[in-house]
Amino acid sequence: MNPRSPRPLAATPAATAVLAMVLTEGPLSRVDLARRLGISSAAVTKAARPFLDDGYLHELDSERTAPGAGRPVSPLAITPDREFVVGMKATADEVIGVVCDLKARIRASAHRSLPDCDPATVVTTLAALVDELLDADPGMRAKTRLMGLAVSGDVDRAGGLVRLSPLLGWERVDLAGPVGAATGLAVVVENDVKALTVAEHWFGEGVGTDDFTLVTVGAGIGCGIVTGGRLLSGAYGVAGEVGHVCVDASGPVCHCGARGCVEAFAATEAILGRAREVTGRDDLTLSQAAELARSGSAPVRALFSEAGTAIGLGITAIVNLVGPERIVVSGEGLDSHDLFETEIRQAYATHAFGAAARCPLTIRPLPFEEWARGAAAVGIQTLFAPARR
């Protein structure tokens, strides 16, 4: 276990449940909390009292639930600026940092370039970026004790260890310990797609759902799955690898060595590599390829269409298997979503089985700051409802 992992705020299951529900779905009255959690109003009052005393919760002005109803209620709400959480996202060439309040609203953000991906360089850059963000507001620094850190690859969240990150060229890198020592903050490390899924589940499209899925499109095709209200990791920590679902056994070779994976059609480098082949332009950029597709190049347009179909088939496989209530498709690769959104939706509508097709599908791009916000959301989740081990 990571020795610098943060301590959760709540000491009992009832307190954890009350705190997490007020955070994600509040303000809520004690009566509503008791009804939804299946506990007594007295148990809610007992669970909430320490957090009211400590300033994490506050009562809103009394209100009547209906004309002629009984005595007014005072809904419980989170105090967002009671504490702040740093969120960091490390890519192959930069670190993106944010400071969020307890409602995961971004209060400050900044970027720093990485000269290389050596772990020591990344740790030093992270520490400098933390100082830059927190030095701008001493009051914010005084209320910050926790950092969430998101990286691509196979991450051991409990141990703060990056087991494998091909994008960064890392294998078995202890990240939480050195970053904690350099910043003085408690650190929780998570896979970047899982972190983004936490942010969407707790503070975005997934609020109020027990079963939710996020798919990301970009350098890879990632997926985070929430089942029964919990982020799914699987026995080996790599659940949700929709990018390596095979959608055409005779398709192009994927970087993983298999043929026909979703990523072999739809990852940024896959689209770009194939576009360079069909155009004969080795210096072609992805934005240029997108403009060629928009301006009428049929061969390049077909590549984006194939990518959309592959993504749609991968999404359908997830929906048919786990049956989420909602699914969001996002990621930096969706800057070109106008070129393949139709194909994603067509493949989904055609292959989703039975009632699974009722799951609404939201497609939208996002800036890199949202990945860092996802890391902060993991930190907030660790405080309010720590993951089961």
mmCIF file of C-alpha atoms in Angstrom:
data_model
loop_
_atom_site.group_PDB
_atom_site.id
_atom_site.type_symbol
_atom_site.label_atom_id
_atom_site.label_comp_id
_atom_site.label_asym_id
_atom_site.label_seq_id
_atom_site.Cartn_x
_atom_site.Cartn_y
_atom_site.Cartn_z
ATOM 1 C CA MET A 1 0.000 0.000 0.000
ATOM 2 C CA ASN A 2 1.174 3.533 -0.795
ATOM 3 C CA PRO A 3 2.399 4.943 2.544
ATOM 4 C CA ARG A 4 1.419 8.477 1.500
ATOM 5 C CA SER A 5 -2.131 7.576 0.486
ATOM 6 C CA PRO A 6 -4.712 10.021 1.887
ATOM 7 C CA ARG A 7 -6.969 9.126 4.781
ATOM 8 C CA PRO A 8 -10.706 9.097 3.982
ATOM 9 C CA LEU A 9 -12.872 11.631 5.780
ATOM 10 C CA ALA A 10 -15.514 9.146 6.962
ATOM 11 C CA ALA A 11 -14.897 6.366 9.455
ATOM 12 C CA THR A 12 -18.108 4.356 9.004
ATOM 13 C CA PRO A 13 -20.075 3.030 5.990
ATOM 14 C CA ALA A 14 -23.070 5.214 6.910
ATOM 15 C CA ALA A 15 -20.949 8.351 7.081
ATOM 16 C CA THR A 16 -19.272 7.472 3.782
ATOM 17 C CA ALA A 17 -22.640 6.957 2.100
ATOM 18 C CA VAL A 18 -24.090 10.215 3.411
ATOM 19 C CA LEU A 19 -21.041 12.263 2.498
ATOM 20 C CA ALA A 20 -20.713 10.798 -1.008
ATOM 21 C CA MET A 21 -24.403 11.241 -1.831
ATOM 22 C CA VAL A 22 -24.492 14.856 -0.672
ATOM 23 C CA LEU A 23 -21.337 15.514 -2.717
ATOM 24 C CA THR A 24 -22.574 13.982 -5.964
ATOM 25 C CA GLU A 25 -26.329 14.589 -5.799
ATOM 26 C CA GLY A 26 -26.902 17.214 -3.138
ATOM 27 C CA PRO A 27 -28.200 19.411 -1.676
ATOM 28 C CA LEU A 28 -30.414 16.811 -0.009
ATOM 29 C CA SER A 29 -32.549 16.841 3.114
ATOM 30 C CA ARG A 30 -31.969 14.348 5.894
ATOM 31 C CA VAL A 31 -35.304 12.737 5.062
ATOM 32 C CA ASP A 32 -34.306 12.283 1.413
ATOM 33 C CA LEU A 33 -30.929 10.885 2.422
ATOM 34 C CA ALA A 34 -32.519 8.434 4.826
ATOM 35 C CA ARG A 35 -35.025 7.266 2.208
ATOM 36 C CA ARG A 36 -32.467 6.851 -0.560
ATOM 37 C CA LEU A 37 -29.822 5.186 1.592
ATOM 38 C CA GLY A 38 -32.238 2.950 3.479
ATOM 39 C CA ILE A 39 -31.221 4.155 6.920
ATOM 40 C CA SER A 40 -32.995 6.139 9.619
ATOM 41 C CA SER A 41 -33.074 9.933 9.786
ATOM 42 C CA ALA A 42 -31.365 9.672 13.169
ATOM 43 C CA ALA A 43 -28.525 7.701 11.545
ATOM 44 C CA VAL A 44 -28.192 10.400 8.874
ATOM 45 C CA THR A 45 -28.046 13.117 11.532
ATOM 46 C CA LYS A 46 -25.405 11.205 13.486
ATOM 47 C CA ALA A 47 -23.336 10.561 10.350
ATOM 48 C CA ALA A 48 -23.525 14.179 9.185
ATOM 49 C CA ARG A 49 -22.771 15.894 12.490
ATOM 50 C CA PRO A 50 -18.926 15.588 12.426
ATOM 51 C CA PHE A 51 -18.811 16.999 8.881
ATOM 52 C CA LEU A 52 -21.042 19.907 9.805
ATOM 53 C CA ASP A 53 -18.769 20.620 12.774
ATOM 54 C CA ASP A 54 -15.673 20.369 10.588
ATOM 55 C CA GLY A 55 -17.066 22.530 7.801
ATOM 56 C CA TYR A 56 -17.290 19.930 5.031
ATOM 57 C CA LEU A 57 -21.088 20.164 5.113
ATOM 58 C CA HIS A 58 -23.362 23.112 5.728
ATOM 59 C CA GLU A 59 -27.115 23.563 6.000
ATOM 60 C CA LEU A 60 -29.002 25.650 3.483
ATOM 61 C CA ASP A 61 -31.801 27.960 4.515
ATOM 62 C CA SER A 62 -34.900 26.154 5.691
ATOM 63 C CA GLU A 63 -37.547 25.437 3.090
ATOM 64 C CA ARG A 64 -40.906 23.725 2.986
ATOM 65 C CA THR A 65 -41.162 20.718 0.674
ATOM 66 C CA ALA A 66 -44.745 21.616 -0.307
ATOM 67 C CA PRO A 67 -47.483 24.092 0.664
ATOM 68 C CA GLY A 68 -49.013 23.039 3.952
ATOM 69 C CA ALA A 69 -46.271 20.501 4.612
ATOM 70 C CA GLY A 70 -44.780 19.990 8.063
ATOM 71 C CA ARG A 71 -41.888 21.840 9.567
ATOM 72 C CA PRO A 72 -39.330 23.264 7.098
ATOM 73 C CA VAL A 73 -36.268 21.192 6.209
ATOM 74 C CA SER A 74 -32.675 22.413 5.974
ATOM 75 C CA PRO A 75 -30.971 20.563 3.086
ATOM 76 C CA LEU A 76 -27.375 19.489 3.538
ATOM 77 C CA ALA A 77 -24.794 20.693 1.014
ATOM 78 C CA ILE A 78 -21.056 20.317 0.475
ATOM 79 C CA THR A 79 -18.876 23.337 1.286
ATOM 80 C CA PRO A 80 -16.792 23.370 -1.934
ATOM 81 C CA ASP A 81 -13.903 25.505 -0.699
ATOM 82 C CA ARG A 82 -13.446 23.622 2.580
ATOM 83 C CA GLU A 83 -10.559 21.875 0.866
ATOM 84 C CA PHE A 84 -8.842 21.905 -2.524
ATOM 85 C CA VAL A 85 -7.331 19.058 -4.528
ATOM 86 C CA VAL A 86 -4.573 19.223 -7.145
ATOM 87 C CA GLY A 87 -5.081 17.213 -10.324
ATOM 88 C CA MET A 88 -2.228 16.366 -12.699
ATOM 89 C CA LYS A 89 -2.145 14.632 -16.086
ATOM 90 C CA ALA A 90 1.252 13.551 -17.476
ATOM 91 C CA THR A 91 1.588 12.993 -21.221
ATOM 92 C CA ALA A 92 4.679 12.161 -23.284
ATOM 93 C CA ASP A 93 5.503 15.850 -23.794
ATOM 94 C CA GLU A 94 3.823 17.914 -21.083
ATOM 95 C CA VAL A 95 2.197 18.004 -17.672
ATOM 96 C CA ILE A 96 -1.217 19.615 -17.265
ATOM 97 C CA GLY A 97 -2.231 20.714 -13.774
ATOM 98 C CA VAL A 98 -5.395 22.043 -12.152
ATOM 99 C CA VAL A 99 -6.602 22.914 -8.675
ATOM 100 C CA CYS A 100 -10.202 21.910 -8.007
ATOM 101 C CA ASP A 101 -12.630 22.532 -5.182
ATOM 102 C CA LEU A 102 -14.579 19.650 -3.651
ATOM 103 C CA LYS A 103 -17.198 19.865 -6.422
ATOM 104 C CA ALA A 104 -14.394 19.278 -8.976
ATOM 105 C CA ARG A 105 -14.691 22.794 -10.356
ATOM 106 C CA ILE A 106 -11.398 24.044 -11.769
ATOM 107 C CA ARG A 107 -10.088 27.065 -9.834
ATOM 108 C CA ALA A 108 -6.649 27.299 -11.479
ATOM 109 C CA SER A 109 -4.802 25.566 -14.339
ATOM 110 C CA ALA A 110 -1.364 25.546 -15.946
ATOM 111 C CA HIS A 111 0.817 23.530 -18.354
ATOM 112 C CA ARG A 112 4.535 22.709 -18.387
ATOM 113 C CA SER A 113 6.514 21.072 -21.172
ATOM 114 C CA LEU A 114 8.523 17.903 -20.531
ATOM 115 C CA PRO A 115 12.002 17.730 -22.066
ATOM 116 C CA ASP A 116 11.900 13.938 -21.679
ATOM 117 C CA CYS A 117 9.858 11.184 -20.014
ATOM 118 C CA ASP A 118 12.443 10.104 -17.467
ATOM 119 C CA PRO A 119 10.562 9.555 -14.180
ATOM 120 C CA ALA A 120 12.885 11.920 -12.312
ATOM 121 C CA THR A 121 12.178 14.671 -14.875
ATOM 122 C CA VAL A 122 8.448 14.114 -14.579
ATOM 123 C CA VAL A 123 8.569 14.256 -10.767
ATOM 124 C CA THR A 124 10.588 17.499 -10.813
ATOM 125 C CA THR A 125 8.220 19.065 -13.362
ATOM 126 C CA LEU A 126 5.169 17.997 -11.386
ATOM 127 C CA ALA A 127 6.553 19.536 -8.199
ATOM 128 C CA ALA A 128 7.352 22.815 -9.956
ATOM 129 C CA LEU A 129 3.862 22.951 -11.449
ATOM 130 C CA VAL A 130 2.261 22.331 -8.050
ATOM 131 C CA ASP A 131 4.219 25.261 -6.636
ATOM 132 C CA GLU A 132 3.198 27.467 -9.560
ATOM 133 C CA LEU A 133 -0.474 26.676 -9.056
ATOM 134 C CA LEU A 134 -0.552 26.995 -5.269
ATOM 135 C CA ASP A 135 1.839 29.933 -4.872
ATOM 136 C CA ALA A 136 -0.669 32.119 -6.713
ATOM 137 C CA ASP A 137 -3.140 31.781 -3.830
ATOM 138 C CA PRO A 138 -1.728 31.220 -0.313
ATOM 139 C CA GLY A 139 -5.231 30.613 1.029
ATOM 140 C CA MET A 140 -5.697 27.798 -1.451
ATOM 141 C CA ARG A 141 -2.323 26.287 -0.572
ATOM 142 C CA ALA A 142 -3.240 26.210 3.118
ATOM 143 C CA LYS A 143 -6.307 24.088 2.271
ATOM 144 C CA THR A 144 -4.556 21.664 -0.097
ATOM 145 C CA ARG A 145 -3.116 18.381 1.124
ATOM 146 C CA LEU A 146 -3.907 15.960 -1.683
ATOM 147 C CA MET A 147 -3.008 15.347 -5.327
ATOM 148 C CA GLY A 148 -4.575 13.058 -7.897
ATOM 149 C CA LEU A 149 -2.203 12.049 -10.692
ATOM 150 C CA ALA A 150 -3.309 10.481 -13.986
ATOM 151 C CA VAL A 151 -1.076 8.645 -16.467
ATOM 152 C CA SER A 152 -1.736 6.253 -19.315
ATOM 153 C CA GLY A 153 -1.144 2.541 -18.901
ATOM 154 C CA ASP A 154 -1.476 -0.120 -16.229
ATOM 155 C CA VAL A 155 -1.597 1.571 -12.827
ATOM 156 C CA ASP A 156 -1.666 0.022 -9.349
ATOM 157 C CA ARG A 157 -3.745 2.674 -7.611
ATOM 158 C CA ALA A 158 -3.435 1.146 -4.146
ATOM 159 C CA GLY A 159 0.363 1.046 -4.329
ATOM 160 C CA GLY A 160 0.924 4.280 -6.273
ATOM 161 C CA LEU A 161 2.837 2.277 -8.885
ATOM 162 C CA VAL A 162 2.815 2.557 -12.678
ATOM 163 C CA ARG A 163 3.254 -1.067 -13.689
ATOM 164 C CA LEU A 164 3.497 -0.339 -17.413
ATOM 165 C CA SER A 165 3.041 2.768 -19.553
ATOM 166 C CA PRO A 166 4.092 2.257 -23.190
ATOM 167 C CA LEU A 167 3.378 5.911 -23.991
ATOM 168 C CA LEU A 168 5.825 7.091 -21.314
ATOM 169 C CA GLY A 169 8.218 4.157 -21.717
ATOM 170 C CA TRP A 170 7.828 3.192 -18.053
ATOM 171 C CA GLU A 171 7.807 -0.159 -16.345
ATOM 172 C CA ARG A 172 7.305 -0.582 -12.587
ATOM 173 C CA VAL A 173 7.773 3.081 -11.702
ATOM 174 C CA ASP A 174 6.943 4.130 -8.135
ATOM 175 C CA LEU A 175 5.261 7.467 -8.737
ATOM 176 C CA ALA A 176 3.260 8.265 -5.599
ATOM 177 C CA GLY A 177 6.227 8.053 -3.224
ATOM 178 C CA PRO A 178 8.639 10.401 -5.067
ATOM 179 C CA VAL A 179 5.887 12.861 -6.020
ATOM 180 C CA GLY A 180 4.622 12.932 -2.432
ATOM 181 C CA ALA A 181 8.127 13.543 -1.129
ATOM 182 C CA ALA A 182 8.723 16.342 -3.669
ATOM 183 C CA THR A 183 5.421 18.146 -3.078
ATOM 184 C CA GLY A 184 4.526 17.369 0.537
ATOM 185 C CA LEU A 185 1.090 16.219 -0.637
ATOM 186 C CA ALA A 186 -0.645 12.884 -0.240
ATOM 187 C CA VAL A 187 -0.778 11.331 -3.716
ATOM 188 C CA VAL A 188 -3.169 8.937 -5.421
ATOM 189 C CA VAL A 189 -2.215 7.650 -8.885
ATOM 190 C CA GLU A 190 -4.742 6.323 -11.397
ATOM 191 C CA ASN A 191 -4.983 5.369 -15.052
ATOM 192 C CA ASP A 192 -6.023 8.467 -16.995
ATOM 193 C CA VAL A 193 -9.132 6.967 -18.593
ATOM 194 C CA LYS A 194 -10.338 5.589 -15.263
ATOM 195 C CA ALA A 195 -9.732 9.021 -13.713
ATOM 196 C CA LEU A 196 -11.798 10.709 -16.398
ATOM 197 C CA THR A 197 -14.517 8.117 -15.810
ATOM 198 C CA VAL A 198 -14.596 9.003 -12.099
ATOM 199 C CA ALA A 199 -15.038 12.690 -12.978
ATOM 200 C CA GLU A 200 -17.927 11.930 -15.339
ATOM 201 C CA HIS A 201 -19.566 9.486 -12.938
ATOM 202 C CA TRP A 202 -19.387 11.761 -9.892
ATOM 203 C CA PHE A 203 -19.666 15.210 -11.461
ATOM 204 C CA GLY A 204 -20.862 14.823 -15.064
ATOM 205 C CA GLU A 205 -23.109 12.710 -17.284
ATOM 206 C CA GLY A 206 -22.976 9.726 -14.942
ATOM 207 C CA VAL A 207 -24.292 11.395 -11.778
ATOM 208 C CA GLY A 208 -27.033 9.302 -10.211
ATOM 209 C CA THR A 209 -26.231 6.130 -12.175
ATOM 210 C CA ASP A 210 -24.911 2.842 -10.834
ATOM 211 C CA ASP A 211 -23.863 1.596 -14.286
ATOM 212 C CA PHE A 212 -21.973 3.994 -16.529
ATOM 213 C CA THR A 213 -19.347 3.765 -19.280
ATOM 214 C CA LEU A 214 -16.886 6.267 -20.748
ATOM 215 C CA VAL A 215 -14.992 5.636 -24.004
ATOM 216 C CA THR A 216 -12.090 7.886 -25.005
ATOM 217 C CA VAL A 217 -10.774 8.427 -28.521
ATOM 218 C CA GLY A 218 -7.265 9.720 -29.143
ATOM 219 C CA ALA A 219 -3.760 8.259 -29.032
ATOM 220 C CA GLY A 220 -5.512 5.083 -27.909
ATOM 221 C CA ILE A 221 -9.094 3.969 -27.504
ATOM 222 C CA GLY A 222 -9.742 3.748 -23.781
ATOM 223 C CA CYS A 223 -12.701 2.732 -21.668
ATOM 224 C CA GLY A 224 -13.790 3.139 -18.058
ATOM 225 C CA ILE A 225 -16.674 1.039 -16.753
ATOM 226 C CA VAL A 226 -18.707 1.655 -13.601
ATOM 227 C CA THR A 227 -20.836 -1.295 -12.431
ATOM 228 C CA GLY A 228 -22.910 -1.291 -9.272
ATOM 229 C CA GLY A 229 -21.578 2.192 -8.500
ATOM 230 C CA ARG A 230 -17.934 1.035 -8.509
ATOM 231 C CA LEU A 231 -15.199 1.583 -11.075
ATOM 232 C CA LEU A 232 -14.358 -1.796 -12.605
ATOM 233 C CA SER A 233 -10.683 -2.754 -12.488
ATOM 234 C CA GLY A 234 -10.866 -6.509 -12.985
ATOM 235 C CA ALA A 235 -8.587 -9.162 -11.530
ATOM 236 C CA TYR A 236 -5.527 -7.771 -13.293
ATOM 237 C CA GLY A 237 -6.351 -4.072 -13.303
ATOM 238 C CA VAL A 238 -6.931 -3.757 -17.053
ATOM 239 C CA ALA A 239 -10.709 -4.166 -17.394
ATOM 240 C CA GLY A 240 -12.317 -2.176 -20.213
ATOM 241 C CA GLU A 241 -9.659 -2.483 -22.921
ATOM 242 C CA VAL A 242 -12.149 -1.733 -25.682
ATOM 243 C CA GLY A 243 -9.280 -0.575 -27.890
ATOM 244 C CA HIS A 244 -8.229 -4.190 -28.253
ATOM 245 C CA VAL A 245 -11.608 -5.651 -29.055
ATOM 246 C CA CYS A 246 -11.247 -7.283 -32.482
ATOM 247 C CA VAL A 247 -13.703 -5.877 -35.012
ATOM 248 C CA ASP A 248 -12.117 -7.353 -38.159
ATOM 249 C CA ALA A 249 -9.851 -10.399 -37.883
ATOM 250 C CA SER A 250 -8.369 -9.634 -41.322
ATOM 251 C CA GLY A 251 -7.901 -5.938 -40.585
ATOM 252 C CA PRO A 252 -4.678 -3.941 -40.114
ATOM 253 C CA VAL A 253 -2.084 -5.000 -37.567
ATOM 254 C CA CYS A 254 -2.422 -3.260 -34.204
ATOM 255 C CA HIS A 255 0.579 -2.070 -32.199
ATOM 256 C CA CYS A 256 -0.269 -4.851 -29.730
ATOM 257 C CA GLY A 257 0.548 -7.414 -32.441
ATOM 258 C CA ALA A 258 -3.012 -8.598 -33.122
ATOM 259 C CA ARG A 259 -5.070 -7.802 -36.204
ATOM 260 C CA GLY A 260 -8.234 -5.791 -36.477
ATOM 261 C CA CYS A 261 -8.355 -4.159 -33.042
ATOM 262 C CA VAL A 262 -10.433 -1.003 -32.676
ATOM 263 C CA GLU A 263 -7.173 0.910 -32.127
ATOM 264 C CA ALA A 264 -5.736 -0.428 -35.405
ATOM 265 C CA PHE A 265 -8.493 1.518 -37.182
ATOM 266 C CA ALA A 266 -9.271 4.432 -34.901
ATOM 267 C CA ALA A 267 -6.271 5.514 -32.798
ATOM 268 C CA THR A 268 -4.732 8.801 -33.900
ATOM 269 C CA GLU A 269 -1.504 7.248 -35.205
ATOM 270 C CA ALA A 270 -3.429 4.485 -36.996
ATOM 271 C CA ILE A 271 -5.572 6.978 -38.915
ATOM 272 C CA LEU A 272 -2.585 9.184 -39.674
ATOM 273 C CA GLY A 273 -0.359 6.298 -40.809
ATOM 274 C CA ARG A 274 -2.977 4.962 -43.181
ATOM 275 C CA ALA A 275 -3.731 8.487 -44.476
ATOM 276 C CA ARG A 276 -0.051 8.967 -45.293
ATOM 277 C CA GLU A 277 -0.084 5.701 -47.202
ATOM 278 C CA VAL A 278 -3.099 6.556 -49.365
ATOM 279 C CA THR A 279 -1.919 10.118 -50.074
ATOM 280 C CA GLY A 280 1.816 9.392 -50.417
ATOM 281 C CA ARG A 281 2.517 12.364 -48.111
ATOM 282 C CA ASP A 282 4.890 11.342 -45.321
ATOM 283 C CA ASP A 283 4.650 14.773 -43.673
ATOM 284 C CA LEU A 284 0.845 14.779 -43.464
ATOM 285 C CA THR A 285 -0.587 15.822 -40.084
ATOM 286 C CA LEU A 286 -3.864 14.612 -38.614
ATOM 287 C CA SER A 287 -5.473 18.035 -39.002
ATOM 288 C CA GLN A 288 -4.417 18.088 -42.658
ATOM 289 C CA ALA A 289 -5.839 14.596 -43.147
ATOM 290 C CA ALA A 290 -9.118 15.768 -41.624
ATOM 291 C CA GLU A 291 -9.236 18.754 -43.974
ATOM 292 C CA LEU A 292 -8.605 16.468 -46.967
ATOM 293 C CA ALA A 293 -11.512 14.311 -45.846
ATOM 294 C CA ARG A 294 -13.773 17.323 -45.436
ATOM 295 C CA SER A 295 -12.773 18.764 -48.830
ATOM 296 C CA GLY A 296 -13.693 15.612 -50.756
ATOM 297 C CA SER A 297 -10.799 13.130 -50.688
ATOM 298 C CA ALA A 298 -12.734 9.851 -50.848
ATOM 299 C CA PRO A 299 -9.831 7.569 -49.780
ATOM 300 C CA VAL A 300 -9.061 9.676 -46.695
ATOM 301 C CA ARG A 301 -12.731 10.133 -45.884
ATOM 302 C CA ALA A 302 -13.111 6.361 -45.968
ATOM 303 C CA LEU A 303 -10.428 5.999 -43.293
ATOM 304 C CA PHE A 304 -12.364 8.202 -40.880
ATOM 305 C CA SER A 305 -15.553 6.311 -41.712
ATOM 306 C CA GLU A 306 -13.829 2.988 -40.947
ATOM 307 C CA ALA A 307 -12.560 4.453 -37.681
ATOM 308 C CA GLY A 308 -16.074 5.494 -36.693
ATOM 309 C CA THR A 309 -17.484 2.060 -37.495
ATOM 310 C CA ALA A 310 -14.736 0.371 -35.456
ATOM 311 C CA ILE A 311 -15.397 2.645 -32.472
ATOM 312 C CA GLY A 312 -19.127 2.010 -32.763
ATOM 313 C CA LEU A 313 -18.601 -1.755 -32.810
ATOM 314 C CA GLY A 314 -16.301 -1.566 -29.790
ATOM 315 C CA ILE A 315 -18.860 0.523 -27.886
ATOM 316 C CA THR A 316 -21.581 -1.945 -28.812
ATOM 317 C CA ALA A 317 -19.535 -4.836 -27.416
ATOM 318 C CA ILE A 318 -19.251 -3.035 -24.078
ATOM 319 C CA VAL A 319 -22.936 -2.073 -23.997
ATOM 320 C CA ASN A 320 -24.080 -5.602 -24.884
ATOM 321 C CA LEU A 321 -21.829 -7.089 -22.181
ATOM 322 C CA VAL A 322 -22.342 -4.775 -19.199
ATOM 323 C CA GLY A 323 -25.513 -2.801 -20.023
ATOM 324 C CA PRO A 324 -24.707 0.723 -18.767
ATOM 325 C CA GLU A 325 -27.436 3.280 -18.146
ATOM 326 C CA ARG A 326 -25.486 5.935 -20.036
ATOM 327 C CA ILE A 327 -22.367 6.038 -22.185
ATOM 328 C CA VAL A 328 -20.141 9.013 -23.060
ATOM 329 C CA VAL A 329 -17.607 9.082 -25.900
ATOM 330 C CA SER A 330 -14.964 11.747 -25.436
ATOM 331 C CA GLY A 331 -11.260 12.443 -25.743
ATOM 332 C CA GLU A 332 -8.907 14.745 -27.613
ATOM 333 C CA GLY A 333 -9.276 12.667 -30.807
ATOM 334 C CA LEU A 334 -12.863 13.866 -31.161
ATOM 335 C CA ASP A 335 -11.706 17.175 -32.610
ATOM 336 C CA SER A 336 -12.532 15.399 -35.896
ATOM 337 C CA HIS A 337 -15.763 13.854 -34.624
ATOM 338 C CA ASP A 338 -17.772 15.363 -37.500
ATOM 339 C CA LEU A 339 -15.976 12.881 -39.779
ATOM 340 C CA PHE A 340 -17.028 9.742 -37.939
ATOM 341 C CA GLU A 341 -19.845 10.477 -35.481
ATOM 342 C CA THR A 342 -22.474 9.257 -37.964
ATOM 343 C CA GLU A 343 -20.658 5.933 -38.382
ATOM 344 C CA ILE A 344 -20.294 5.499 -34.611
ATOM 345 C CA ARG A 345 -24.027 5.967 -34.140
ATOM 346 C CA GLN A 346 -24.939 3.757 -37.104
ATOM 347 C CA ALA A 347 -22.791 0.859 -35.891
ATOM 348 C CA TYR A 348 -24.186 1.263 -32.388
ATOM 349 C CA ALA A 349 -27.803 1.370 -33.559
ATOM 350 C CA THR A 350 -27.292 -1.653 -35.812
ATOM 351 C CA HIS A 351 -25.470 -3.959 -33.386
ATOM 352 C CA ALA A 352 -26.736 -3.043 -29.905
ATOM 353 C CA PHE A 353 -28.861 -5.958 -28.758
ATOM 354 C CA GLY A 354 -32.459 -5.527 -27.652
ATOM 355 C CA ALA A 355 -33.033 -3.148 -24.763
ATOM 356 C CA ALA A 356 -29.296 -2.308 -24.627
ATOM 357 C CA ALA A 357 -29.936 0.069 -27.531
ATOM 358 C CA ARG A 358 -31.945 2.287 -25.162
ATOM 359 C CA CYS A 359 -28.689 3.383 -23.476
ATOM 360 C CA PRO A 360 -28.200 7.042 -24.526
ATOM 361 C CA LEU A 361 -24.911 7.804 -26.310
ATOM 362 C CA THR A 362 -23.303 11.233 -25.822
ATOM 363 C CA ILE A 363 -20.378 12.213 -28.069
ATOM 364 C CA ARG A 364 -18.241 15.251 -27.267
ATOM 365 C CA PRO A 365 -14.557 16.321 -27.365
ATOM 366 C CA LEU A 366 -12.697 17.646 -24.327
ATOM 367 C CA PRO A 367 -9.581 19.700 -23.558
ATOM 368 C CA PHE A 368 -6.598 18.187 -21.727
ATOM 369 C CA GLU A 369 -7.516 20.159 -18.593
ATOM 370 C CA GLU A 370 -10.422 17.742 -18.211
ATOM 371 C CA TRP A 371 -7.971 14.840 -17.873
ATOM 372 C CA ALA A 372 -6.266 16.696 -15.030
ATOM 373 C CA ARG A 373 -9.679 17.414 -13.516
ATOM 374 C CA GLY A 374 -10.289 13.666 -13.679
ATOM 375 C CA ALA A 375 -7.181 13.129 -11.572
ATOM 376 C CA ALA A 376 -8.480 15.644 -9.032
ATOM 377 C CA ALA A 377 -11.823 13.820 -9.012
ATOM 378 C CA VAL A 378 -10.000 10.598 -8.078
ATOM 379 C CA GLY A 379 -8.457 12.456 -5.159
ATOM 380 C CA ILE A 380 -11.879 13.740 -4.088
ATOM 381 C CA GLN A 381 -13.318 10.243 -4.397
ATOM 382 C CA THR A 382 -10.498 8.889 -2.251
ATOM 383 C CA LEU A 383 -11.464 11.348 0.486
ATOM 384 C CA PHE A 384 -15.209 10.800 0.270
ATOM 385 C CA ALA A 385 -15.599 7.133 -0.704
ATOM 386 C CA PRO A 386 -12.340 5.156 -0.861
ATOM 387 C CA ALA A 387 -12.286 2.243 -3.284
ATOM 388 C CA ARG A 388 -12.668 -1.258 -1.885
ATOM 389 C CA ARG A 389 -9.450 -3.216 -1.918
#
